[in-house]
PDB file of C-alpha atoms in Angstrom:
ATOM      1  CA  MET A   1      39.981 -42.047 -15.144  1.00  0.00           C
ATOM      2  CA  SER A   2      39.652 -40.887 -18.776  1.00  0.00           C
ATOM      3  CA  ALA A   3      36.420 -39.198 -19.903  1.00  0.00           C
ATOM      4  CA  GLN A   4      35.072 -42.112 -21.143  1.00  0.00           C
ATOM      5  CA  ASP A   5      34.828 -44.278 -18.004  1.00  0.00           C
ATOM      6  CA  GLU A   6      33.783 -40.641 -15.989  1.00  0.00           C
ATOM      7  CA  PRO A   7      29.756 -41.104 -15.075  1.00  0.00           C
ATOM      8  CA  GLU A   8      27.446 -39.570 -17.224  1.00  0.00           C
ATOM      9  CA  ASN A   9      26.240 -36.541 -16.276  1.00  0.00           C
ATOM     10  CA  ASP A  10      22.451 -35.851 -17.381  1.00  0.00           C
ATOM     11  CA  ASP A  11      22.572 -32.730 -15.692  1.00  0.00           C
ATOM     12  CA  ASP A  12      22.461 -29.100 -17.638  1.00  0.00           C
ATOM     13  CA  PRO A  13      26.237 -27.784 -16.688  1.00  0.00           C
ATOM     14  CA  GLY A  14      24.505 -24.276 -16.449  1.00  0.00           C
ATOM     15  CA  GLU A  15      22.291 -25.403 -13.986  1.00  0.00           C
ATOM     16  CA  VAL A  16      22.973 -24.621 -10.575  1.00  0.00           C
ATOM     17  CA  GLU A  17      21.764 -26.778  -7.464  1.00  0.00           C
ATOM     18  CA  HIS A  18      19.898 -24.857  -4.633  1.00  0.00           C
ATOM     19  CA  ASP A  19      19.420 -26.093  -1.409  1.00  0.00           C
ATOM     20  CA  GLU A  20      18.845 -22.993   0.414  1.00  0.00           C
ATOM     21  CA  PRO A  21      14.746 -22.626   1.189  1.00  0.00           C
ATOM     22  CA  GLU A  22      13.530 -19.646  -0.212  1.00  0.00           C
ATOM     23  CA  ARG A  23      13.273 -17.092   2.651  1.00  0.00           C
ATOM     24  CA  PRO A  24      10.403 -15.473   4.057  1.00  0.00           C
ATOM     25  CA  SER A  25       9.268 -12.201   2.147  1.00  0.00           C
ATOM     26  CA  VAL A  26       7.283  -8.768   4.355  1.00  0.00           C
ATOM     27  CA  MET A  27       5.583  -6.021   2.512  1.00  0.00           C
ATOM     28  CA  VAL A  28       6.713  -2.936   3.934  1.00  0.00           C
ATOM     29  CA  SER A  29       3.603  -0.346   3.562  1.00  0.00           C
ATOM     30  CA  GLY A  30       3.221   3.450   4.635  1.00  0.00           C
ATOM     31  CA  ASP A  31       6.600   4.979   7.177  1.00  0.00           C
ATOM     32  CA  VAL A  32       7.724   3.285  10.002  1.00  0.00           C
ATOM     33  CA  PRO A  33       7.851   5.576  12.453  1.00  0.00           C
ATOM     34  CA  GLY A  34      11.739   6.559  13.853  1.00  0.00           C
ATOM     35  CA  TYR A  35      12.876   4.922  10.205  1.00  0.00           C
ATOM     36  CA  LEU A  36      13.975   6.271   7.052  1.00  0.00           C
ATOM     37  CA  ILE A  37      12.147   3.656   4.998  1.00  0.00           C
ATOM     38  CA  ASP A  38      15.082   2.112   3.349  1.00  0.00           C
ATOM     39  CA  GLU A  39      16.501   1.694   6.920  1.00  0.00           C
ATOM     40  CA  ALA A  40      13.345   0.125   7.845  1.00  0.00           C
ATOM     41  CA  ARG A  41      13.640  -2.163   5.107  1.00  0.00           C
ATOM     42  CA  GLU A  42      16.925  -2.785   5.787  1.00  0.00           C
ATOM     43  CA  ALA A  43      16.347  -4.181   9.310  1.00  0.00           C
ATOM     44  CA  VAL A  44      14.004  -6.347   8.042  1.00  0.00           C
ATOM     45  CA  ARG A  45      16.481  -7.902   5.773  1.00  0.00           C
ATOM     46  CA  ASN A  46      18.982  -7.901   8.596  1.00  0.00           C
ATOM     47  CA  CYS A  47      16.614 -10.383  10.438  1.00  0.00           C
ATOM     48  CA  GLY A  48      16.345 -12.668   7.083  1.00  0.00           C
ATOM     49  CA  TYR A  49      13.957 -11.570   5.343  1.00  0.00           C
ATOM     50  CA  ASP A  50      13.463 -10.211   2.024  1.00  0.00           C
ATOM     51  CA  VAL A  51      11.449  -6.846   1.521  1.00  0.00           C
ATOM     52  CA  VAL A  52       8.435  -7.159  -1.844  1.00  0.00           C
ATOM     53  CA  GLY A  53       6.399  -4.445  -3.242  1.00  0.00           C
ATOM     54  CA  ARG A  54       3.774  -6.959  -3.788  1.00  0.00           C
ATOM     55  CA  ALA A  55       2.913 -10.501  -2.523  1.00  0.00           C
ATOM     56  CA  ASP A  56       4.014 -13.219  -3.293  1.00  0.00           C
ATOM     57  CA  ASP A  57       3.800 -17.361  -2.061  1.00  0.00           C
ATOM     58  CA  SER A  58       6.658 -16.531  -0.084  1.00  0.00           C
ATOM     59  CA  THR A  59       5.425 -13.278   1.490  1.00  0.00           C
ATOM     60  CA  VAL A  60       4.306 -14.047   5.024  1.00  0.00           C
ATOM     61  CA  LEU A  61       3.312 -10.435   6.772  1.00  0.00           C
ATOM     62  CA  ILE A  62       2.823  -7.277   6.215  1.00  0.00           C
ATOM     63  CA  ILE A  63       4.059  -4.219   8.105  1.00  0.00           C
ATOM     64  CA  CYS A  64       1.720  -1.477   8.259  1.00  0.00           C
ATOM     65  CA  GLY A  65       3.406   2.157   9.023  1.00  0.00           C
ATOM     66  CA  GLU A  66       2.037   5.778   8.958  1.00  0.00           C
ATOM     67  CA  GLY A  67      -0.154   6.242   5.888  1.00  0.00           C
ATOM     68  CA  ALA A  68      -0.310   1.982   5.072  1.00  0.00           C
ATOM     69  CA  GLU A  69      -3.911   2.779   3.747  1.00  0.00           C
ATOM     70  CA  ARG A  70      -2.881   4.913   1.404  1.00  0.00           C
ATOM     71  CA  ASN A  71      -1.564   1.792  -0.318  1.00  0.00           C
ATOM     72  CA  ALA A  72      -4.144   0.417  -1.813  1.00  0.00           C
ATOM     73  CA  THR A  73      -2.587  -2.310  -4.098  1.00  0.00           C
ATOM     74  CA  LYS A  74      -0.342  -3.762  -1.027  1.00  0.00           C
ATOM     75  CA  LEU A  75      -3.811  -3.408   0.956  1.00  0.00           C
ATOM     76  CA  ALA A  76      -5.481  -5.576  -1.601  1.00  0.00           C
ATOM     77  CA  ASP A  77      -2.744  -8.015  -1.747  1.00  0.00           C
ATOM     78  CA  ALA A  78      -2.429  -8.826   1.996  1.00  0.00           C
ATOM     79  CA  ARG A  79      -6.033  -9.394   2.362  1.00  0.00           C
ATOM     80  CA  GLU A  80      -6.110 -11.511  -1.047  1.00  0.00           C
ATOM     81  CA  ARG A  81      -3.929 -13.691   0.908  1.00  0.00           C
ATOM     82  CA  ASP A  82      -4.900 -13.570   4.160  1.00  0.00           C
ATOM     83  CA  LEU A  83      -1.623 -12.283   5.339  1.00  0.00           C
ATOM     84  CA  PRO A  84      -1.019 -11.155   8.866  1.00  0.00           C
ATOM     85  CA  CYS A  85      -0.916  -7.347  10.082  1.00  0.00           C
ATOM     86  CA  MET A  86       1.730  -5.915  12.410  1.00  0.00           C
ATOM     87  CA  ASP A  87       1.051  -2.204  12.883  1.00  0.00           C
ATOM     88  CA  ALA A  88       4.307  -0.245  13.380  1.00  0.00           C
ATOM     89  CA  THR A  89       2.181   2.744  14.082  1.00  0.00           C
ATOM     90  CA  VAL A  90       2.279   1.419  17.952  1.00  0.00           C
ATOM     91  CA  PRO A  91       4.952   2.620  19.528  1.00  0.00           C
ATOM     92  CA  GLY A  92       8.180   0.697  20.208  1.00  0.00           C
ATOM     93  CA  ARG A  93       6.905  -2.008  18.376  1.00  0.00           C
ATOM     94  CA  PHE A  94       9.094  -2.513  14.856  1.00  0.00           C
ATOM     95  CA  LYS A  95      11.688  -1.780  17.137  1.00  0.00           C
ATOM     96  CA  SER A  96      10.903  -4.716  19.692  1.00  0.00           C
ATOM     97  CA  ALA A  97      10.435  -6.926  16.813  1.00  0.00           C
ATOM     98  CA  VAL A  98      14.014  -5.799  15.270  1.00  0.00           C
ATOM     99  CA  ARG A  99      15.590  -6.441  18.853  1.00  0.00           C
ATOM    100  CA  ALA A 100      13.933 -10.325  18.523  1.00  0.00           C
ATOM    101  CA  GLY A 101      14.653 -10.965  14.979  1.00  0.00           C
ATOM    102  CA  GLU A 102      11.188 -12.022  14.144  1.00  0.00           C
ATOM    103  CA  PHE A 103       8.109 -10.059  13.325  1.00  0.00           C
ATOM    104  CA  THR A 104       4.535 -11.225  13.979  1.00  0.00           C
ATOM    105  CA  GLY A 105       1.450  -9.998  12.757  1.00  0.00           C
ATOM    106  CA  GLY A 106      -2.084 -10.360  14.665  1.00  0.00           C
ATOM    107  CA  ASP A 107      -2.949  -6.642  14.330  1.00  0.00           C
ATOM    108  CA  PRO A 108      -6.227  -6.000  12.186  1.00  0.00           C
ATOM    109  CA  LEU A 109      -5.417  -4.571   8.384  1.00  0.00           C
ATOM    110  CA  PRO A 110      -6.383  -0.703   7.539  1.00  0.00           C
ATOM    111  CA  GLU A 111      -8.611   0.094   5.526  1.00  0.00           C
ATOM    112  CA  PRO A 112      -8.021   1.453   1.928  1.00  0.00           C
ATOM    113  CA  VAL A 113      -8.670   5.308   1.482  1.00  0.00           C
ATOM    114  CA  LYS A 114      -8.796   7.260  -1.781  1.00  0.00           C
ATOM    115  CA  VAL A 115      -6.991  10.443  -1.784  1.00  0.00           C
ATOM    116  CA  GLY A 116      -6.969  12.672  -3.864  1.00  0.00           C
ATOM    117  CA  ARG A 117      -4.988  16.065  -4.709  1.00  0.00           C
ATOM    118  CA  SER A 118      -7.001  17.465  -2.023  1.00  0.00           C
ATOM    119  CA  GLY A 119      -5.911  15.757   0.875  1.00  0.00           C
ATOM    120  CA  LEU A 120      -9.743  14.225   0.774  1.00  0.00           C
ATOM    121  CA  SER A 121     -10.580  11.013   0.344  1.00  0.00           C
ATOM    122  CA  GLU A 122     -12.894  10.094  -2.164  1.00  0.00           C
ATOM    123  CA  ARG A 123     -15.909   9.698  -0.190  1.00  0.00           C
ATOM    124  CA  GLU A 124     -15.219  12.552   1.788  1.00  0.00           C
ATOM    125  CA  ARG A 125     -14.982  14.770  -1.364  1.00  0.00           C
ATOM    126  CA  ASN A 126     -18.430  13.537  -2.711  1.00  0.00           C
ATOM    127  CA  ARG A 127     -20.182  14.121   0.871  1.00  0.00           C
ATOM    128  CA  LEU A 128     -18.479  17.925   0.582  1.00  0.00           C
ATOM    129  CA  VAL A 129     -20.031  17.950  -3.551  1.00  0.00           C
ATOM    130  CA  ARG A 130     -23.040  16.319  -2.719  1.00  0.00           C
ATOM    131  CA  SER A 131     -23.796  19.095   0.586  1.00  0.00           C
ATOM    132  CA  TRP A 132     -22.742  21.816  -1.998  1.00  0.00           C
ATOM    133  CA  ALA A 133     -24.750  20.890  -5.156  1.00  0.00           C
ATOM    134  CA  ARG A 134     -27.809  20.791  -2.520  1.00  0.00           C
ATOM    135  CA  GLU A 135     -27.316  24.220  -1.069  1.00  0.00           C
ATOM    136  CA  ASN A 136     -26.633  25.542  -4.782  1.00  0.00           C
ATOM    137  CA  GLY A 137     -30.027  23.984  -5.938  1.00  0.00           C
ATOM    138  CA  TYR A 138     -28.816  21.145  -7.851  1.00  0.00           C
ATOM    139  CA  LYS A 139     -30.639  17.294  -7.775  1.00  0.00           C
ATOM    140  CA  VAL A 140     -27.525  14.876  -6.721  1.00  0.00           C
ATOM    141  CA  PRO A 141     -28.365  10.904  -6.108  1.00  0.00           C
ATOM    142  CA  ASP A 142     -27.794   9.938  -2.091  1.00  0.00           C
ATOM    143  CA  LYS A 143     -25.594   7.325  -3.512  1.00  0.00           C
ATOM    144  CA  GLY A 144     -23.509   6.517  -6.672  1.00  0.00           C
ATOM    145  CA  ARG A 145     -22.217   8.991  -9.476  1.00  0.00           C
ATOM    146  CA  ILE A 146     -22.347  12.554  -9.588  1.00  0.00           C
ATOM    147  CA  PRO A 147     -23.415  14.144 -12.680  1.00  0.00           C
ATOM    148  CA  MET A 148     -19.906  15.804 -14.398  1.00  0.00           C
ATOM    149  CA  HIS A 149     -21.984  19.150 -14.646  1.00  0.00           C
ATOM    150  CA  VAL A 150     -22.658  18.958 -10.707  1.00  0.00           C
ATOM    151  CA  ARG A 151     -18.509  18.586  -9.959  1.00  0.00           C
ATOM    152  CA  HIS A 152     -17.755  21.038 -12.526  1.00  0.00           C
ATOM    153  CA  GLY A 153     -20.070  23.324 -10.840  1.00  0.00           C
ATOM    154  CA  TYR A 154     -18.583  22.333  -7.463  1.00  0.00           C
ATOM    155  CA  GLU A 155     -14.847  22.767  -8.753  1.00  0.00           C
ATOM    156  CA  LEU A 156     -15.944  26.654 -10.288  1.00  0.00           C
ATOM    157  CA  SER A 157     -17.473  27.680  -7.153  1.00  0.00           C
ATOM    158  CA  HIS A 158     -14.060  26.456  -4.950  1.00  0.00           C
ATOM    159  CA  LYS A 159     -11.330  27.740  -7.369  1.00  0.00           C
ATOM    160  CA  THR A 160      -9.497  30.752  -6.248  1.00  0.00           C
ATOM    161  CA  THR A 161      -7.688  33.302  -8.699  1.00  0.00           C
ATOM    162  CA  PRO A 162      -3.865  34.047  -7.903  1.00  0.00           C
ATOM    163  CA  ASP A 163      -5.275  37.372  -5.615  1.00  0.00           C
ATOM    164  CA  GLY A 164      -7.429  35.013  -3.568  1.00  0.00           C
ATOM    165  CA  GLU A 165     -10.641  35.688  -4.575  1.00  0.00           C
ATOM    166  CA  ALA A 166     -13.206  33.289  -5.128  1.00  0.00           C
ATOM    167  CA  VAL A 167     -13.936  32.556  -8.820  1.00  0.00           C
ATOM    168  CA  ALA A 168     -17.909  32.978 -10.113  1.00  0.00           C
ATOM    169  CA  ALA A 169     -19.632  29.561 -11.114  1.00  0.00           C
TER     170      ALA A 169
END
């Protein structure tokens, strides 16, 4: 058969056909008890799932470990896409899912919390600042923005020197 006799192929020779369906993906947020983060991700991959940092159309589940509430981006993605949640902090839940080769949700998503350098959430910190401000004669609203001069006064009054004494405001 000569080149002239071969049927014409309109397909791009560089295009590769994929007959395999896209693998479902899972987001992992927080630390899975009993697993290093890489071990947890590898266990998920070994069960036939891809692990993603942000949800996409293939994402079927979010696995929430310890500290998952501190990852507001992943939680927002999960909420927006109405993804089921698996609470991996429940003893044995993640290990059982790995053994079964299937991850399922049904647990409530944790509420995201904003945490600053102090380890307090923004809400907890604002509560402390408001309380301190009122005790020190500042007028502050019950809700909304706390004036910068009040925050600054709070910061100064709670700052310590290298010898452990508080700084005068």
